[in-house]
mmCIF file of C-alpha atoms and ligand atoms in Angstrom:
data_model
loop_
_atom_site.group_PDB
_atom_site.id
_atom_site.type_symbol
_atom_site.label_atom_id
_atom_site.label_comp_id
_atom_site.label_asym_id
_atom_site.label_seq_id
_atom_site.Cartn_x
_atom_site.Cartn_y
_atom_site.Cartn_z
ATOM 1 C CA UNK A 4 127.440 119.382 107.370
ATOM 2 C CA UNK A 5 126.691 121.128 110.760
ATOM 3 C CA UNK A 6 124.591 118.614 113.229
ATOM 4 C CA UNK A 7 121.911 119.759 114.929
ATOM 5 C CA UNK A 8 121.520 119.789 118.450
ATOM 6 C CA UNK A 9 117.650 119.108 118.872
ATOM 7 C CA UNK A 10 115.298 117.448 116.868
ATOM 8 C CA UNK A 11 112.159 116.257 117.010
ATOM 9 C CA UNK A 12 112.392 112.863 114.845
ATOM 10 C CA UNK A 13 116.563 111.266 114.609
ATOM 11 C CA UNK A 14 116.010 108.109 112.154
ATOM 12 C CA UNK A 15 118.883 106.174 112.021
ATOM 13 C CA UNK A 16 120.011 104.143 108.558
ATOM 14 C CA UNK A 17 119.338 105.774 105.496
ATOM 15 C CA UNK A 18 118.512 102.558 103.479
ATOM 16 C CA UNK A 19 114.843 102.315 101.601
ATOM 17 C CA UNK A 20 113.012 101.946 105.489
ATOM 18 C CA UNK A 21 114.742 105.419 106.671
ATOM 19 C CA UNK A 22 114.195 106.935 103.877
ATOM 20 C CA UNK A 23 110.515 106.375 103.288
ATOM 21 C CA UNK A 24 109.928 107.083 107.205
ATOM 22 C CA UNK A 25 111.721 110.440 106.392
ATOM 23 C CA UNK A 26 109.456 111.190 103.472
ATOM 24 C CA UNK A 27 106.006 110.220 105.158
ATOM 25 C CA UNK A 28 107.033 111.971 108.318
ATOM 26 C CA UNK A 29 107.518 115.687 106.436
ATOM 27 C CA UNK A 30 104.389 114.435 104.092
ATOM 28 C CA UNK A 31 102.817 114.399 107.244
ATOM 29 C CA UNK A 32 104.219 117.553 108.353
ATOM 30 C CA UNK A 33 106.767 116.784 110.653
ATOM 31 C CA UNK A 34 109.628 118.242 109.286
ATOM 32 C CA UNK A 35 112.337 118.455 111.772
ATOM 33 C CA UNK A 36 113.960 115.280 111.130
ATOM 34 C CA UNK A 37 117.113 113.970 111.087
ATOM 35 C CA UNK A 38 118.353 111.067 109.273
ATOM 36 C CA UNK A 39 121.328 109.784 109.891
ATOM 37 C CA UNK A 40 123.227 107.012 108.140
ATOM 38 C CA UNK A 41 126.644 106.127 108.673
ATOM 39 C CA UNK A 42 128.117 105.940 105.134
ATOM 40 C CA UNK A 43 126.104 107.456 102.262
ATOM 41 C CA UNK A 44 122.571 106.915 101.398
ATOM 42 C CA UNK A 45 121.334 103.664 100.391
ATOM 43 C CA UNK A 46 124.461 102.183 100.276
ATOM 44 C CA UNK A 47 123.213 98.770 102.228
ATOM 45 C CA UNK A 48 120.338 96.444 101.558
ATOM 46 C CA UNK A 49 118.691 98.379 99.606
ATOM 47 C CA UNK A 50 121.835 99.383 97.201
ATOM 48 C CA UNK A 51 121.642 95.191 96.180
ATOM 49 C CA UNK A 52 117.507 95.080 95.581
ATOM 50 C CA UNK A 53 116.598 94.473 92.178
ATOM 51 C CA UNK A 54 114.206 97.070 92.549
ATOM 52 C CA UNK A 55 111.036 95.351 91.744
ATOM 53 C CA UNK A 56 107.494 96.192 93.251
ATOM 54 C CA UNK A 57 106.291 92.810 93.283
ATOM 55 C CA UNK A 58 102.179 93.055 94.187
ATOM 56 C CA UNK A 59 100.713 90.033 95.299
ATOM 57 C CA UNK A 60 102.249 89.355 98.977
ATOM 58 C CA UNK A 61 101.356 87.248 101.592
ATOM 59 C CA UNK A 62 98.829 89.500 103.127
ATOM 60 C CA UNK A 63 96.220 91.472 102.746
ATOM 61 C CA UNK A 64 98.115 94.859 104.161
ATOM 62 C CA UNK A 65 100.886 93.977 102.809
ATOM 63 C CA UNK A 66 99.341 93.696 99.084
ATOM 64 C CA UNK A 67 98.010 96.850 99.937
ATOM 65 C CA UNK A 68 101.296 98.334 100.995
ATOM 66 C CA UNK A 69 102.394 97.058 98.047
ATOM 67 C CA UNK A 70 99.827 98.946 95.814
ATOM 68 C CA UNK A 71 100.593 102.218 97.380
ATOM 69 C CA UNK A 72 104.378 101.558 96.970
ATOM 70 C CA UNK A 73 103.580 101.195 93.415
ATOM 71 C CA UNK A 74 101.526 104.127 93.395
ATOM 72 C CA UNK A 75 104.044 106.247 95.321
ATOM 73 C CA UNK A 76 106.657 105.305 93.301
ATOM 74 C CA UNK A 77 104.867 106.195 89.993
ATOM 75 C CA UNK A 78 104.727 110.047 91.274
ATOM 76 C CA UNK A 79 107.987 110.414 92.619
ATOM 77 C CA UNK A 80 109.594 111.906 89.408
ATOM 78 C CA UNK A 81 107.100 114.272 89.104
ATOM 79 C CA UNK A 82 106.771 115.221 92.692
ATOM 80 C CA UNK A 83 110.516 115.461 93.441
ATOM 81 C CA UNK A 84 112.069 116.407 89.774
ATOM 82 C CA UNK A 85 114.635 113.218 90.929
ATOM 83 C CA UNK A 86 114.272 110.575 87.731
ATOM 84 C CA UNK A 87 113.708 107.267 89.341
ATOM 85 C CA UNK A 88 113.522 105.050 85.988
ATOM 86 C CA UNK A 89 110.542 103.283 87.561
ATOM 87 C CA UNK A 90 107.785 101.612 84.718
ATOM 88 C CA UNK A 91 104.991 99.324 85.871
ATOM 89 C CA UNK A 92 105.132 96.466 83.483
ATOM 90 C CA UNK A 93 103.339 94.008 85.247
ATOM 91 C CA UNK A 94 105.005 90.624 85.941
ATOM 92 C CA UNK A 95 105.048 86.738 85.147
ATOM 93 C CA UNK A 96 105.186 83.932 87.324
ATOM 94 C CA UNK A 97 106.087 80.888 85.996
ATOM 95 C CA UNK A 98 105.042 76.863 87.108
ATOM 96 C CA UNK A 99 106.828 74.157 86.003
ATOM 97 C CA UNK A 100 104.791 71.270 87.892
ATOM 98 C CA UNK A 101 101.301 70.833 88.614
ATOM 99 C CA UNK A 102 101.984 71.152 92.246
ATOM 100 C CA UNK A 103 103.245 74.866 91.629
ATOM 101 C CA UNK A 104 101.083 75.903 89.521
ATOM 102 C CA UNK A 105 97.865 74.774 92.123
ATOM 103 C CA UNK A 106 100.130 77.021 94.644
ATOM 104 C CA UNK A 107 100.194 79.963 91.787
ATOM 105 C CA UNK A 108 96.636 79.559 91.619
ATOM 106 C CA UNK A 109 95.551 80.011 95.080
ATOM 107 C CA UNK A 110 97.959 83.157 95.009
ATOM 108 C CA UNK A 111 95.982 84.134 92.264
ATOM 109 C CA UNK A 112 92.546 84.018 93.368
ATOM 110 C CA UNK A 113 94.176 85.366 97.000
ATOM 111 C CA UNK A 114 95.587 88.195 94.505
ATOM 112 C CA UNK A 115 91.687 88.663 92.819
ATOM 113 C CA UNK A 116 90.231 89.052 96.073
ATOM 114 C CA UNK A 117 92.916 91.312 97.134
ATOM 115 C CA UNK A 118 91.890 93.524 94.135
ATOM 116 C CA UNK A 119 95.113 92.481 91.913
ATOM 117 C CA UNK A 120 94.319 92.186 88.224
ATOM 118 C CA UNK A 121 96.009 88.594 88.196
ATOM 119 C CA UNK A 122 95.565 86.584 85.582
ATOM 120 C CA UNK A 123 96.189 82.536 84.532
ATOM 121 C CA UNK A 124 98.305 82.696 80.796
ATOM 122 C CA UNK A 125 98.541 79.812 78.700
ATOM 123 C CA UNK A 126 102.269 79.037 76.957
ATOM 124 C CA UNK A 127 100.975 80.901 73.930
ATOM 125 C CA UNK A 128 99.385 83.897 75.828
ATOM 126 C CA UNK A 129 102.960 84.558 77.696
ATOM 127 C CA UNK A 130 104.820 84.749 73.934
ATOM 128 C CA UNK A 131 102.027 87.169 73.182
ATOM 129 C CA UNK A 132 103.102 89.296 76.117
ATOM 130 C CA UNK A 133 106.840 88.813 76.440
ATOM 131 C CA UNK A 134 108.218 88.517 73.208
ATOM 132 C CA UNK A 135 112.041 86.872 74.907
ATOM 133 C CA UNK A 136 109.948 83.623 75.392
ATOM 134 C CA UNK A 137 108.999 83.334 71.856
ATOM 135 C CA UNK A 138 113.196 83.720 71.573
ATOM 136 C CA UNK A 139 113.058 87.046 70.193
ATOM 137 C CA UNK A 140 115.190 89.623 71.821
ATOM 138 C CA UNK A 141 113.556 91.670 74.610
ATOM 139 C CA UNK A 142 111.730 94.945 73.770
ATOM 140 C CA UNK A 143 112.842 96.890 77.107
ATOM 141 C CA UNK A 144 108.687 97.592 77.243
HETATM 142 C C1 LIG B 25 120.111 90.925 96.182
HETATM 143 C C2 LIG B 25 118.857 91.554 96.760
HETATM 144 C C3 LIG B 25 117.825 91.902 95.904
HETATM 145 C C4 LIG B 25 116.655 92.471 96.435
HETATM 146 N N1 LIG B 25 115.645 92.828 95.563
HETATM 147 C C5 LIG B 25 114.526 93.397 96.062
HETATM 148 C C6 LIG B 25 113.499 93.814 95.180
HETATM 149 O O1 LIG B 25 113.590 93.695 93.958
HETATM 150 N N2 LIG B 25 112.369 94.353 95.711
HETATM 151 C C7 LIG B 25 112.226 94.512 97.083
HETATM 152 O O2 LIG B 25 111.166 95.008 97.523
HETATM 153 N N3 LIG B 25 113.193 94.135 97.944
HETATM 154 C C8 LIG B 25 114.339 93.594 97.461
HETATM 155 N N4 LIG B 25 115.320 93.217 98.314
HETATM 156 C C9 LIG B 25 115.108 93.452 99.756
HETATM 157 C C10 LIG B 25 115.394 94.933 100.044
HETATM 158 O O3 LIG B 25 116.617 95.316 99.454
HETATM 159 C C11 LIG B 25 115.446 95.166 101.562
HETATM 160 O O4 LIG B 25 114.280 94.657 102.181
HETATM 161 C C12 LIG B 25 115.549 96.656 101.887
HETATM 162 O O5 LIG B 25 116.546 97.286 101.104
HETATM 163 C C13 LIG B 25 115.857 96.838 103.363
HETATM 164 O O6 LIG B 25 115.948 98.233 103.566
HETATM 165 P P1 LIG B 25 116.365 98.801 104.961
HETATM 166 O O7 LIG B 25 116.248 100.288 104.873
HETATM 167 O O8 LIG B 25 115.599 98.100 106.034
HETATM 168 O O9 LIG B 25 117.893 98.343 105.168
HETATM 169 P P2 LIG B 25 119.236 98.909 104.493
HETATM 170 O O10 LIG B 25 119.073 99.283 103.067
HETATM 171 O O11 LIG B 25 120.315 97.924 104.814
HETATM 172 O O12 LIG B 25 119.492 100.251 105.279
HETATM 173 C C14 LIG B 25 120.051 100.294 106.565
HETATM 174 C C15 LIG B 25 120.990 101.495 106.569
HETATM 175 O O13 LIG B 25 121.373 101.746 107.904
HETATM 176 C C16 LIG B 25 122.712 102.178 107.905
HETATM 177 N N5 LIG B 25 123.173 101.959 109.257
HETATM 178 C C17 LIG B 25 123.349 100.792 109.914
HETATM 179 N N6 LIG B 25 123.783 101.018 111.159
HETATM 180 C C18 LIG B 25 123.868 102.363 111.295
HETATM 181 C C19 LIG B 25 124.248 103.208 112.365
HETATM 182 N N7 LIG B 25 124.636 102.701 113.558
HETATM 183 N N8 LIG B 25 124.228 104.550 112.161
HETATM 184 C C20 LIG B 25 123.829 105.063 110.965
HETATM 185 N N9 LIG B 25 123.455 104.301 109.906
HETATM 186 C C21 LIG B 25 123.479 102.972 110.100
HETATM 187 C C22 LIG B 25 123.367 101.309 106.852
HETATM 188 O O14 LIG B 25 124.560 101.888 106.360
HETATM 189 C C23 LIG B 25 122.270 101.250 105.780
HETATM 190 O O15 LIG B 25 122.419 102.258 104.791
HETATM 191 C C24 LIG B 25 116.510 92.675 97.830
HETATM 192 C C25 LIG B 25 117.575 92.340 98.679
HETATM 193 C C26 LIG B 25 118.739 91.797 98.153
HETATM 194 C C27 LIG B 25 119.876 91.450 99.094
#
């Protein structure tokens, strides 16, 4: 692949961060940009993440972030013909003391305000919802 001598934008690392600056910048309109990475596309960090979207953070823009990351990543296939295998199934988060779950709680109203639908499930309510703690085998939902 030939290198171009001048460019506008040169990103360098071609993890998730890169990647997404590359995509906003020509979404933007700024399309002569270069993005270089020194082995092969998100073969760092972001070749290890577990991939999840997780909502609620710590902040308010972040949990916003978050929300358009989501949103973003629910178009992609469509936009870009690439099949990303992402599905918004929501997600559980488990207490096993009464000390946690007062912390899970505060993220949870923090969430509410933050416009997350976030929820408090009994025992029962979670088997309802995720049939592997009721031991049966897993859906893939
Ligand atoms: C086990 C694990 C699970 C995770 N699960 C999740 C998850 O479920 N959800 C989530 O949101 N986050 C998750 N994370 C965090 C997430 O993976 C990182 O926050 C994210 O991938 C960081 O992306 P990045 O682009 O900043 O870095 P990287 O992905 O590391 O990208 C940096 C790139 O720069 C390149 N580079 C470095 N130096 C140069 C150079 N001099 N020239 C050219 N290229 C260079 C590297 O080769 C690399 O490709 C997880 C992390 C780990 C370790």
């Amino acid at each position: 692949m030939t290198i171009p001598s001048k460019t506008d934008v040169v990103i360098i690392g071609g993890g998730i961060a890169g990647c997404s600056i590359a995509y906003h910048l020509v979404k933007l309109g700024i399309s002569d940009v270069v993005l270089c990475e020194r082995k092969q596309l998100t073969c760092g960090t972001t070749w290890h993440a577990a991939g999840l979207v997780t909502q609620l953070r710590a902040t308010q823009r972040m949990t916003e972030l978050a929300q358009y990351t989501g949103e973003l990543f629910g178009k992609l296939e469509a936009e870009t013909g690439q099949a990303t295998g992402f599905r918004r199934n929501g997600s559980l988060r488990l207490a096993k003391t009464p000390a946690r779950y007062e912390e899970l709680a505060r993220g949870a109203s923090m969430g509410r305000n933050f416009g997350l639908p976030v929820e408090p499930l009994t025992p029962d309510q979670i088997k309802e919802r995720w049939s592997a703690a009721s031991g049966s085998p897993m859906t893939g939902r």
